[in-house]
Amino acid sequence: MTNSLFQLPDELVINALTQSFPCREAQIRALAALVHPAAAPCRNLVLYGTESTGKSATTSSLLDRLASHEQEQDGNEAHLRYAIVNSVECITSRHLFESVVGKVASSLQWGHPPARCETISQLTVELSKMLKYAPRPDNFRFILVLDSIDRQREAPPTLLPALARLSEIIPSLTTIFIVTSPPANFLRTSFVPHIHFPNYTKPEFVAILSTTPPPPLPSPITPQETTDLWTRFTASVHDALARAASRTLPSLHLACLALWPRFTAPLLAGTHTPRDDLTTLLPTTARLLLLASYLASHNATRHDLVLFSTHHHGRRRRRGGISVSGGGAGAHRRSGAKHRKIARKLLGAHAFALERMMAVFAAVRGEWAPESSGGKWRVNVGWEVVRGLGRGMGVEVEEWLVE
């Protein structure tokens, strides 16, 4: 019985990475198989996806663990070396070439790297000296990562195809291109595998953020209650901010950390418990404004008079409102109308005018929260602030004050 020539990376390495980068196991396994010397190493590899989807961090951690594991297995004779060049930090193509030569020489501990490298031809010669003609162990593989290469400044249209030809000249080289959205056949060579890093979904956002909960809240709140509350909190923050403001994982994480102290203030004050509904932590007026905003965003404007006015019918509409009976013209229009197959609450939110939302709020607040309709309010903003704010909008507030 002979040993197989194809060997996947050690599962210990893969498992450690999947714990560090949740929801990226498929990408990690595919990347490991395509760069590992004993698996299925390729010449060129494209990693693509939008910003903050884990492309660079996953690649760097994987290569570091693979190289360290190979060195532990074979002593000082490592079969895998790598270099990562961030193209955003390179001002010109020449700067990029010299950075590549310097990073490769540093990884290989090459004695005297050249000080100048101005063309792709010189880059090919220098890499060939270090990777092709120098004595290397059997099954040696060098991984060159060009991060954000699609954002390289002053890049001629032939730069990426020329870099993709390096692995054809140097058989032991694998070049990884990390880009955002690769055009079709942008490397102008065939058989280039691509690995997609898609945007995180809401369950993935919550799962990733749940791995790093904040410090436990003081007693009597238990650490488990803090963790459960953090999970529910991150899901609510995602619903509120993910589409509008915090579309990436780092920005959503920062938003959660910024809002967490304010969110837990009622718990520390003892007015609420961790098992209370998240919505009960909002003031009554804020909850009414959210409800009015939702109705204004999901209801058509033409229905506002029927839903929120008591002038014609003496009562407001409920669960489909006042049914139309008899043989009048209204009944004919209702019977002839097409039945909506999709519930309005399942449709996307539509834009609404602020004045319309405030009118809905004024119409329903007395019925939904009678105890809050008679509240009194006071503004704590000083005159200098108000005057400056008004002048910034071209309004002289003094003209609107009664002496």
Tab-separated table of C-alpha atoms in Angstrom:
chain	number	residue	atom	x	y	z
A	1	MET	CA	0.000	0.000	0.000
A	2	THR	CA	1.511	3.343	-1.094
A	3	ASN	CA	1.070	6.681	0.537
A	4	SER	CA	-1.147	9.181	-1.248
A	5	LEU	CA	0.590	12.126	-2.942
A	6	PHE	CA	-2.314	14.373	-1.970
A	7	GLN	CA	-2.364	15.384	1.682
A	8	LEU	CA	-4.604	18.030	3.193
A	9	PRO	CA	-3.239	20.331	5.917
A	10	ASP	CA	-3.387	19.153	9.502
A	11	GLU	CA	-6.885	19.369	10.984
A	12	LEU	CA	-5.470	20.998	14.108
A	13	VAL	CA	-4.430	23.985	12.031
A	14	ILE	CA	-7.825	24.194	10.313
A	15	ASN	CA	-9.781	23.851	13.550
A	16	ALA	CA	-7.754	26.575	15.239
A	17	LEU	CA	-8.426	28.934	12.333
A	18	THR	CA	-12.151	28.222	12.184
A	19	GLN	CA	-12.380	29.139	15.861
A	20	SER	CA	-10.525	32.393	15.262
A	21	PHE	CA	-12.547	33.201	12.134
A	22	PRO	CA	-16.109	31.910	12.581
A	23	CYS	CA	-18.315	31.470	9.506
A	24	ARG	CA	-15.295	31.169	7.199
A	25	GLU	CA	-14.602	27.425	7.340
A	26	ALA	CA	-15.352	26.826	3.638
A	27	GLN	CA	-12.994	29.599	2.549
A	28	ILE	CA	-10.271	28.450	4.959
A	29	ARG	CA	-10.371	24.851	3.733
A	30	ALA	CA	-10.368	25.865	0.066
A	31	LEU	CA	-7.484	28.293	0.573
A	32	ALA	CA	-5.466	25.768	2.579
A	33	ALA	CA	-5.845	23.102	-0.106
A	34	LEU	CA	-4.755	25.494	-2.880
A	35	VAL	CA	-1.575	26.727	-1.169
A	36	HIS	CA	-0.357	23.718	0.821
A	37	PRO	CA	2.688	22.103	-0.858
A	38	ALA	CA	1.379	18.546	-0.357
A	39	ALA	CA	-2.222	19.262	-1.389
A	40	ALA	CA	-3.153	20.988	-4.665
A	41	PRO	CA	-0.971	24.100	-4.950
A	42	CYS	CA	-1.932	26.382	-7.823
A	43	ARG	CA	-0.038	29.020	-9.739
A	44	ASN	CA	-2.428	31.926	-9.258
A	45	LEU	CA	-5.335	32.391	-6.878
A	46	VAL	CA	-7.903	35.185	-6.604
A	47	LEU	CA	-9.610	36.065	-3.327
A	48	TYR	CA	-12.456	38.539	-3.752
A	49	GLY	CA	-15.187	40.124	-1.687
A	50	THR	CA	-16.299	43.487	-0.349
A	51	GLU	CA	-14.538	45.408	2.395
A	52	SER	CA	-14.112	43.815	5.835
A	53	THR	CA	-15.105	40.278	4.899
A	54	GLY	CA	-11.967	38.648	6.338
A	55	LYS	CA	-9.908	38.142	3.169
A	56	SER	CA	-6.602	39.606	4.357
A	57	ALA	CA	-6.828	38.515	7.997
A	58	THR	CA	-7.786	34.937	7.115
A	59	THR	CA	-5.026	34.624	4.526
A	60	SER	CA	-2.342	36.033	6.829
A	61	SER	CA	-3.309	33.806	9.758
A	62	LEU	CA	-3.580	30.691	7.602
A	63	LEU	CA	-0.174	31.163	5.981
A	64	ASP	CA	1.449	31.911	9.330
A	65	ARG	CA	0.028	28.751	10.911
A	66	LEU	CA	0.851	26.575	7.901
A	67	ALA	CA	4.427	27.856	7.740
A	68	SER	CA	4.927	27.376	11.485
A	69	HIS	CA	3.441	23.879	11.356
A	70	GLU	CA	5.646	22.877	8.411
A	71	GLN	CA	8.729	24.180	10.198
A	72	GLU	CA	7.844	22.212	13.347
A	73	GLN	CA	7.402	19.045	11.307
A	74	ASP	CA	10.596	19.375	9.234
A	75	GLY	CA	12.859	21.345	11.551
A	76	ASN	CA	14.555	24.351	9.959
A	77	GLU	CA	13.835	23.037	6.450
A	78	ALA	CA	10.466	24.704	5.872
A	79	HIS	CA	8.562	23.677	2.748
A	80	LEU	CA	6.324	26.742	2.873
A	81	ARG	CA	7.348	30.370	2.989
A	82	TYR	CA	5.291	33.440	2.246
A	83	ALA	CA	5.341	37.225	1.888
A	84	ILE	CA	2.441	39.682	2.046
A	85	VAL	CA	2.614	43.029	0.242
A	86	ASN	CA	-0.082	45.644	0.822
A	87	SER	CA	-0.462	47.410	-2.508
A	88	VAL	CA	-2.217	50.392	-0.932
A	89	GLU	CA	1.056	51.321	0.773
A	90	CYS	CA	2.921	51.358	-2.563
A	91	ILE	CA	2.927	54.712	-4.357
A	92	THR	CA	4.114	53.545	-7.784
A	93	SER	CA	4.671	50.283	-9.643
A	94	ARG	CA	8.381	50.557	-8.943
A	95	HIS	CA	7.608	50.888	-5.236
A	96	LEU	CA	5.493	47.742	-5.514
A	97	PHE	CA	8.288	45.768	-7.232
A	98	GLU	CA	10.869	46.817	-4.657
A	99	SER	CA	8.482	45.967	-1.819
A	100	VAL	CA	7.934	42.497	-3.285
A	101	VAL	CA	11.665	41.866	-3.612
A	102	GLY	CA	12.317	43.141	-0.092
A	103	LYS	CA	9.533	41.072	1.509
A	104	VAL	CA	10.550	37.889	-0.346
A	105	ALA	CA	14.215	38.369	0.580
A	106	SER	CA	13.273	38.930	4.215
A	107	SER	CA	11.140	35.788	4.292
A	108	LEU	CA	13.896	33.678	2.748
A	109	GLN	CA	16.621	35.401	4.772
A	110	TRP	CA	18.354	36.282	1.530
A	111	GLY	CA	21.682	37.964	2.120
A	112	HIS	CA	21.830	40.959	-0.212
A	113	PRO	CA	18.611	41.974	-1.941
A	114	PRO	CA	18.971	44.576	-4.696
A	115	ALA	CA	18.264	48.194	-3.816
A	116	ARG	CA	16.544	48.990	-7.126
A	117	CYS	CA	13.884	47.142	-9.098
A	118	GLU	CA	12.182	49.333	-11.677
A	119	THR	CA	10.509	46.962	-14.159
A	120	ILE	CA	8.610	43.691	-14.209
A	121	SER	CA	11.593	42.127	-16.015
A	122	GLN	CA	13.933	43.019	-13.169
A	123	LEU	CA	11.373	41.674	-10.706
A	124	THR	CA	11.267	38.373	-12.590
A	125	VAL	CA	15.042	38.102	-12.575
A	126	GLU	CA	15.381	38.828	-8.872
A	127	LEU	CA	12.598	36.422	-7.856
A	128	SER	CA	14.109	33.724	-10.086
A	129	LYS	CA	17.448	34.110	-8.311
A	130	MET	CA	15.839	33.598	-4.911
A	131	LEU	CA	13.151	31.020	-5.741
A	132	LYS	CA	14.091	29.158	-8.925
A	133	TYR	CA	17.861	28.850	-9.071
A	134	ALA	CA	18.715	28.755	-5.366
A	135	PRO	CA	18.767	25.239	-3.833
A	136	ARG	CA	15.468	24.520	-2.116
A	137	PRO	CA	13.945	21.481	-0.366
A	138	ASP	CA	11.804	19.094	-2.347
A	139	ASN	CA	8.179	20.160	-2.629
A	140	PHE	CA	9.101	23.749	-1.697
A	141	ARG	CA	6.391	26.382	-2.140
A	142	PHE	CA	6.503	30.163	-1.822
A	143	ILE	CA	3.262	32.153	-1.487
A	144	LEU	CA	3.287	35.781	-2.619
A	145	VAL	CA	0.199	37.686	-1.466
A	146	LEU	CA	-0.647	40.942	-3.236
A	147	ASP	CA	-3.249	42.503	-0.976
A	148	SER	CA	-5.630	45.130	-2.483
A	149	ILE	CA	-3.785	44.891	-5.765
A	150	ASP	CA	-6.775	46.389	-7.589
A	151	ARG	CA	-6.147	49.647	-5.687
A	152	GLN	CA	-2.534	49.976	-6.824
A	153	ARG	CA	-1.814	53.560	-7.841
A	154	GLU	CA	-0.369	54.415	-11.253
A	155	ALA	CA	-0.813	50.822	-12.374
A	156	PRO	CA	-0.634	50.192	-16.144
A	157	PRO	CA	-3.240	47.812	-17.603
A	158	THR	CA	-0.540	45.191	-18.167
A	159	LEU	CA	0.565	45.044	-14.521
A	160	LEU	CA	-1.759	42.303	-13.249
A	161	PRO	CA	-1.336	40.006	-16.306
A	162	ALA	CA	2.438	40.399	-15.982
A	163	LEU	CA	2.354	39.503	-12.286
A	164	ALA	CA	0.226	36.461	-13.114
A	165	ARG	CA	2.969	35.238	-15.491
A	166	LEU	CA	5.542	35.082	-12.688
A	167	SER	CA	4.318	31.664	-11.564
A	168	GLU	CA	4.704	30.325	-15.096
A	169	ILE	CA	8.383	31.245	-15.031
A	170	ILE	CA	8.935	30.234	-11.397
A	171	PRO	CA	7.221	26.851	-10.808
A	172	SER	CA	7.520	26.982	-7.006
A	173	LEU	CA	5.646	30.308	-6.777
A	174	THR	CA	1.951	30.828	-5.988
A	175	THR	CA	0.626	34.367	-6.356
A	176	ILE	CA	-2.531	35.332	-4.459
A	177	PHE	CA	-4.428	38.387	-5.707
A	178	ILE	CA	-6.758	39.907	-3.095
A	179	VAL	CA	-9.283	42.187	-4.804
A	180	THR	CA	-12.766	43.564	-4.245
A	181	SER	CA	-14.573	42.714	-7.481
A	182	PRO	CA	-12.469	41.065	-10.178
A	183	PRO	CA	-13.430	41.746	-13.816
A	184	ALA	CA	-13.803	38.781	-16.109
A	185	ASN	CA	-10.430	37.357	-17.136
A	186	PHE	CA	-8.578	40.330	-15.656
A	187	LEU	CA	-5.381	38.250	-15.322
A	188	ARG	CA	-5.633	37.215	-19.001
A	189	THR	CA	-4.779	33.643	-18.207
A	190	SER	CA	-6.885	30.532	-17.904
A	191	PHE	CA	-7.514	28.156	-15.018
A	192	VAL	CA	-7.328	30.662	-12.164
A	193	PRO	CA	-9.335	29.491	-9.130
A	194	HIS	CA	-11.388	32.103	-7.294
A	195	ILE	CA	-12.510	32.062	-3.640
A	196	HIS	CA	-15.383	34.327	-2.701
A	197	PHE	CA	-15.668	35.937	0.732
A	198	PRO	CA	-19.345	36.982	0.861
A	199	ASN	CA	-20.821	39.593	3.154
A	200	TYR	CA	-21.762	38.359	6.597
A	201	THR	CA	-25.430	37.640	7.208
A	202	LYS	CA	-27.237	38.640	10.388
A	203	PRO	CA	-26.806	35.203	12.089
A	204	GLU	CA	-23.103	35.318	11.178
A	205	PHE	CA	-22.724	38.845	12.542
A	206	VAL	CA	-24.327	37.762	15.819
A	207	ALA	CA	-22.280	34.549	16.007
A	208	ILE	CA	-19.000	36.415	15.478
A	209	LEU	CA	-19.765	39.183	17.963
A	210	SER	CA	-20.953	36.619	20.506
A	211	THR	CA	-17.468	35.123	20.654
A	212	THR	CA	-16.147	38.303	22.316
A	213	PRO	CA	-18.753	39.399	24.883
A	214	PRO	CA	-18.069	42.410	27.132
A	215	PRO	CA	-16.965	41.989	30.757
A	216	PRO	CA	-19.682	40.525	33.015
A	217	LEU	CA	-22.029	42.986	34.616
A	218	PRO	CA	-21.904	43.361	38.422
A	219	SER	CA	-23.816	41.042	40.733
A	220	PRO	CA	-26.596	39.922	40.894
A	221	ILE	CA	-26.316	39.633	37.103
A	222	THR	CA	-24.503	36.401	36.215
A	223	PRO	CA	-21.878	36.084	33.434
A	224	GLN	CA	-24.236	33.828	31.468
A	225	GLU	CA	-26.987	36.455	31.653
A	226	THR	CA	-24.506	39.045	30.388
A	227	THR	CA	-23.573	36.815	27.450
A	228	ASP	CA	-27.223	36.109	26.570
A	229	LEU	CA	-28.091	39.786	26.813
A	230	TRP	CA	-25.113	40.712	24.597
A	231	THR	CA	-26.316	38.265	21.931
A	232	ARG	CA	-29.813	39.753	21.912
A	233	PHE	CA	-28.353	43.255	21.961
A	234	THR	CA	-26.084	42.699	18.936
A	235	ALA	CA	-29.019	41.322	16.952
A	236	SER	CA	-31.039	44.457	17.716
A	237	VAL	CA	-28.147	46.756	16.799
A	238	HIS	CA	-27.760	44.890	13.523
A	239	ASP	CA	-31.442	45.388	12.699
A	240	ALA	CA	-31.184	49.096	13.444
A	241	LEU	CA	-27.827	50.041	11.909
A	242	ALA	CA	-26.519	47.355	9.543
A	243	ARG	CA	-28.220	48.589	6.384
A	244	ALA	CA	-27.984	52.308	7.030
A	245	ALA	CA	-24.657	52.927	8.768
A	246	SER	CA	-22.688	49.933	10.092
A	247	ARG	CA	-22.454	47.613	7.124
A	248	THR	CA	-19.107	46.044	8.014
A	249	LEU	CA	-18.153	43.854	10.938
A	250	PRO	CA	-15.662	46.333	12.505
A	251	SER	CA	-18.102	49.253	12.315
A	252	LEU	CA	-20.934	47.172	13.770
A	253	HIS	CA	-18.647	45.998	16.576
A	254	LEU	CA	-17.684	49.588	17.395
A	255	ALA	CA	-21.349	50.609	17.382
A	256	CYS	CA	-22.196	47.811	19.821
A	257	LEU	CA	-19.352	48.779	22.153
A	258	ALA	CA	-20.428	52.430	22.071
A	259	LEU	CA	-24.105	51.675	22.790
A	260	TRP	CA	-23.571	48.914	25.363
A	261	PRO	CA	-22.982	51.204	28.410
A	262	ARG	CA	-26.146	53.178	27.702
A	263	PHE	CA	-28.103	50.020	27.070
A	264	THR	CA	-27.059	48.422	30.368
A	265	ALA	CA	-27.519	51.589	32.460
A	266	PRO	CA	-31.091	50.593	33.526
A	267	LEU	CA	-29.761	47.197	34.612
A	268	LEU	CA	-27.049	48.767	36.742
A	269	ALA	CA	-29.624	51.147	38.216
A	270	GLY	CA	-31.823	48.186	39.188
A	271	THR	CA	-34.916	49.357	37.282
A	272	HIS	CA	-34.822	46.402	34.877
A	273	THR	CA	-33.573	42.826	34.805
A	274	PRO	CA	-31.620	41.017	32.069
A	275	ARG	CA	-34.677	38.934	31.209
A	276	ASP	CA	-36.847	41.922	30.329
A	277	ASP	CA	-37.762	42.472	26.704
A	278	LEU	CA	-35.299	44.725	24.898
A	279	THR	CA	-38.091	47.054	23.827
A	280	THR	CA	-39.065	47.782	27.457
A	281	LEU	CA	-35.768	49.569	27.967
A	282	LEU	CA	-36.866	52.343	25.604
A	283	PRO	CA	-38.905	55.284	26.908
A	284	THR	CA	-42.589	55.293	26.025
A	285	THR	CA	-42.252	58.255	23.679
A	286	ALA	CA	-39.380	56.622	21.802
A	287	ARG	CA	-41.411	53.434	21.368
A	288	LEU	CA	-44.388	55.404	20.075
A	289	LEU	CA	-42.148	57.221	17.587
A	290	LEU	CA	-40.785	53.898	16.331
A	291	LEU	CA	-44.299	52.508	15.905
A	292	ALA	CA	-45.459	55.654	14.093
A	293	SER	CA	-42.385	55.521	11.831
A	294	TYR	CA	-43.061	51.895	10.955
A	295	LEU	CA	-46.703	52.633	10.082
A	296	ALA	CA	-45.743	55.650	7.998
A	297	SER	CA	-43.133	53.598	6.162
A	298	HIS	CA	-45.328	50.561	5.439
A	299	ASN	CA	-48.757	52.120	4.876
A	300	ALA	CA	-49.713	53.980	1.730
A	301	THR	CA	-50.461	57.670	2.248
A	302	ARG	CA	-53.986	57.307	0.886
A	303	HIS	CA	-54.953	55.085	3.826
A	304	ASP	CA	-54.005	57.533	6.586
A	305	LEU	CA	-57.388	59.263	6.696
A	306	VAL	CA	-59.290	55.974	7.106
A	307	LEU	CA	-56.844	54.505	9.637
A	308	PHE	CA	-56.203	57.425	11.945
A	309	SER	CA	-59.177	59.759	11.577
A	310	THR	CA	-62.388	59.433	13.666
A	311	HIS	CA	-64.298	62.174	11.851
A	312	HIS	CA	-66.243	59.967	9.402
A	313	HIS	CA	-66.702	56.685	11.256
A	314	GLY	CA	-66.379	57.539	14.938
A	315	ARG	CA	-63.744	54.839	15.437
A	316	ARG	CA	-60.460	53.826	13.925
A	317	ARG	CA	-59.910	50.913	11.649
A	318	ARG	CA	-58.910	47.509	13.084
A	319	ARG	CA	-57.640	44.388	11.264
A	320	GLY	CA	-58.701	45.478	7.811
A	321	GLY	CA	-60.869	48.320	9.090
A	322	ILE	CA	-64.507	49.013	8.468
A	323	SER	CA	-65.838	46.474	6.012
A	324	VAL	CA	-67.784	47.773	3.034
A	325	SER	CA	-71.159	46.067	2.644
A	326	GLY	CA	-74.139	46.566	0.421
A	327	GLY	CA	-74.249	47.239	-3.247
A	328	GLY	CA	-72.773	50.709	-3.363
A	329	ALA	CA	-70.019	51.900	-5.587
A	330	GLY	CA	-67.520	51.393	-2.785
A	331	ALA	CA	-68.394	47.713	-2.591
A	332	HIS	CA	-67.939	47.384	-6.317
A	333	ARG	CA	-64.503	48.944	-6.185
A	334	ARG	CA	-63.512	46.721	-3.248
A	335	SER	CA	-64.748	43.522	-4.851
A	336	GLY	CA	-63.067	44.373	-8.116
A	337	ALA	CA	-59.718	45.187	-6.511
A	338	LYS	CA	-56.925	42.634	-6.742
A	339	HIS	CA	-56.106	40.752	-3.575
A	340	ARG	CA	-52.612	41.462	-2.226
A	341	LYS	CA	-50.656	38.203	-2.186
A	342	ILE	CA	-47.821	39.492	0.017
A	343	ALA	CA	-48.539	40.951	3.434
A	344	ARG	CA	-47.475	44.575	3.723
A	345	LYS	CA	-45.409	43.851	6.826
A	346	LEU	CA	-43.264	41.503	4.740
A	347	LEU	CA	-42.475	44.162	2.164
A	348	GLY	CA	-39.537	46.527	2.398
A	349	ALA	CA	-39.754	49.889	4.128
A	350	HIS	CA	-40.551	52.954	2.027
A	351	ALA	CA	-39.502	56.547	2.556
A	352	PHE	CA	-41.934	58.864	4.295
A	353	ALA	CA	-42.183	62.573	5.073
A	354	LEU	CA	-41.326	63.554	8.635
A	355	GLU	CA	-44.506	65.652	8.904
A	356	ARG	CA	-46.632	62.615	8.022
A	357	MET	CA	-44.958	60.470	10.671
A	358	MET	CA	-45.499	63.169	13.314
A	359	ALA	CA	-49.182	63.369	12.333
A	360	VAL	CA	-49.524	59.608	12.826
A	361	PHE	CA	-47.737	59.927	16.174
A	362	ALA	CA	-50.086	62.680	17.313
A	363	ALA	CA	-53.137	60.669	16.229
A	364	VAL	CA	-52.296	57.436	18.060
A	365	ARG	CA	-50.312	58.430	21.157
A	366	GLY	CA	-53.400	59.287	23.187
A	367	GLU	CA	-55.013	55.933	22.429
A	368	TRP	CA	-51.925	53.741	22.777
A	369	ALA	CA	-50.372	55.461	25.798
A	370	PRO	CA	-52.891	57.741	27.521
A	371	GLU	CA	-50.591	58.323	30.468
A	372	SER	CA	-47.896	59.833	28.230
A	373	SER	CA	-50.033	62.298	26.299
A	374	GLY	CA	-50.160	64.907	29.027
A	375	GLY	CA	-46.445	65.030	29.798
A	376	LYS	CA	-44.552	68.297	30.146
A	377	TRP	CA	-41.154	68.944	28.630
A	378	ARG	CA	-38.368	71.456	29.130
A	379	VAL	CA	-35.414	72.277	26.910
A	380	ASN	CA	-32.052	72.558	28.650
A	381	VAL	CA	-30.190	74.230	25.780
A	382	GLY	CA	-28.836	77.720	26.465
A	383	TRP	CA	-29.481	80.854	24.454
A	384	GLU	CA	-26.024	81.029	22.908
A	385	VAL	CA	-26.363	77.500	21.571
A	386	VAL	CA	-29.816	78.185	20.159
A	387	ARG	CA	-28.770	81.447	18.535
A	388	GLY	CA	-25.708	79.853	16.946
A	389	LEU	CA	-27.757	76.904	15.762
A	390	GLY	CA	-30.330	79.192	14.173
A	391	ARG	CA	-27.777	81.407	12.464
A	392	GLY	CA	-26.156	78.304	11.029
A	393	MET	CA	-29.462	77.695	9.221
A	394	GLY	CA	-30.006	81.328	8.298
A	395	VAL	CA	-32.629	81.876	11.029
A	396	GLU	CA	-32.550	84.714	13.558
A	397	VAL	CA	-34.260	83.203	16.583
A	398	GLU	CA	-34.628	86.646	18.204
A	399	GLU	CA	-37.232	87.574	15.617
A	400	TRP	CA	-39.417	84.669	16.773
A	401	LEU	CA	-39.257	85.371	20.508
A	402	VAL	CA	-41.989	87.440	22.222
A	403	GLU	CA	-40.617	89.903	24.764
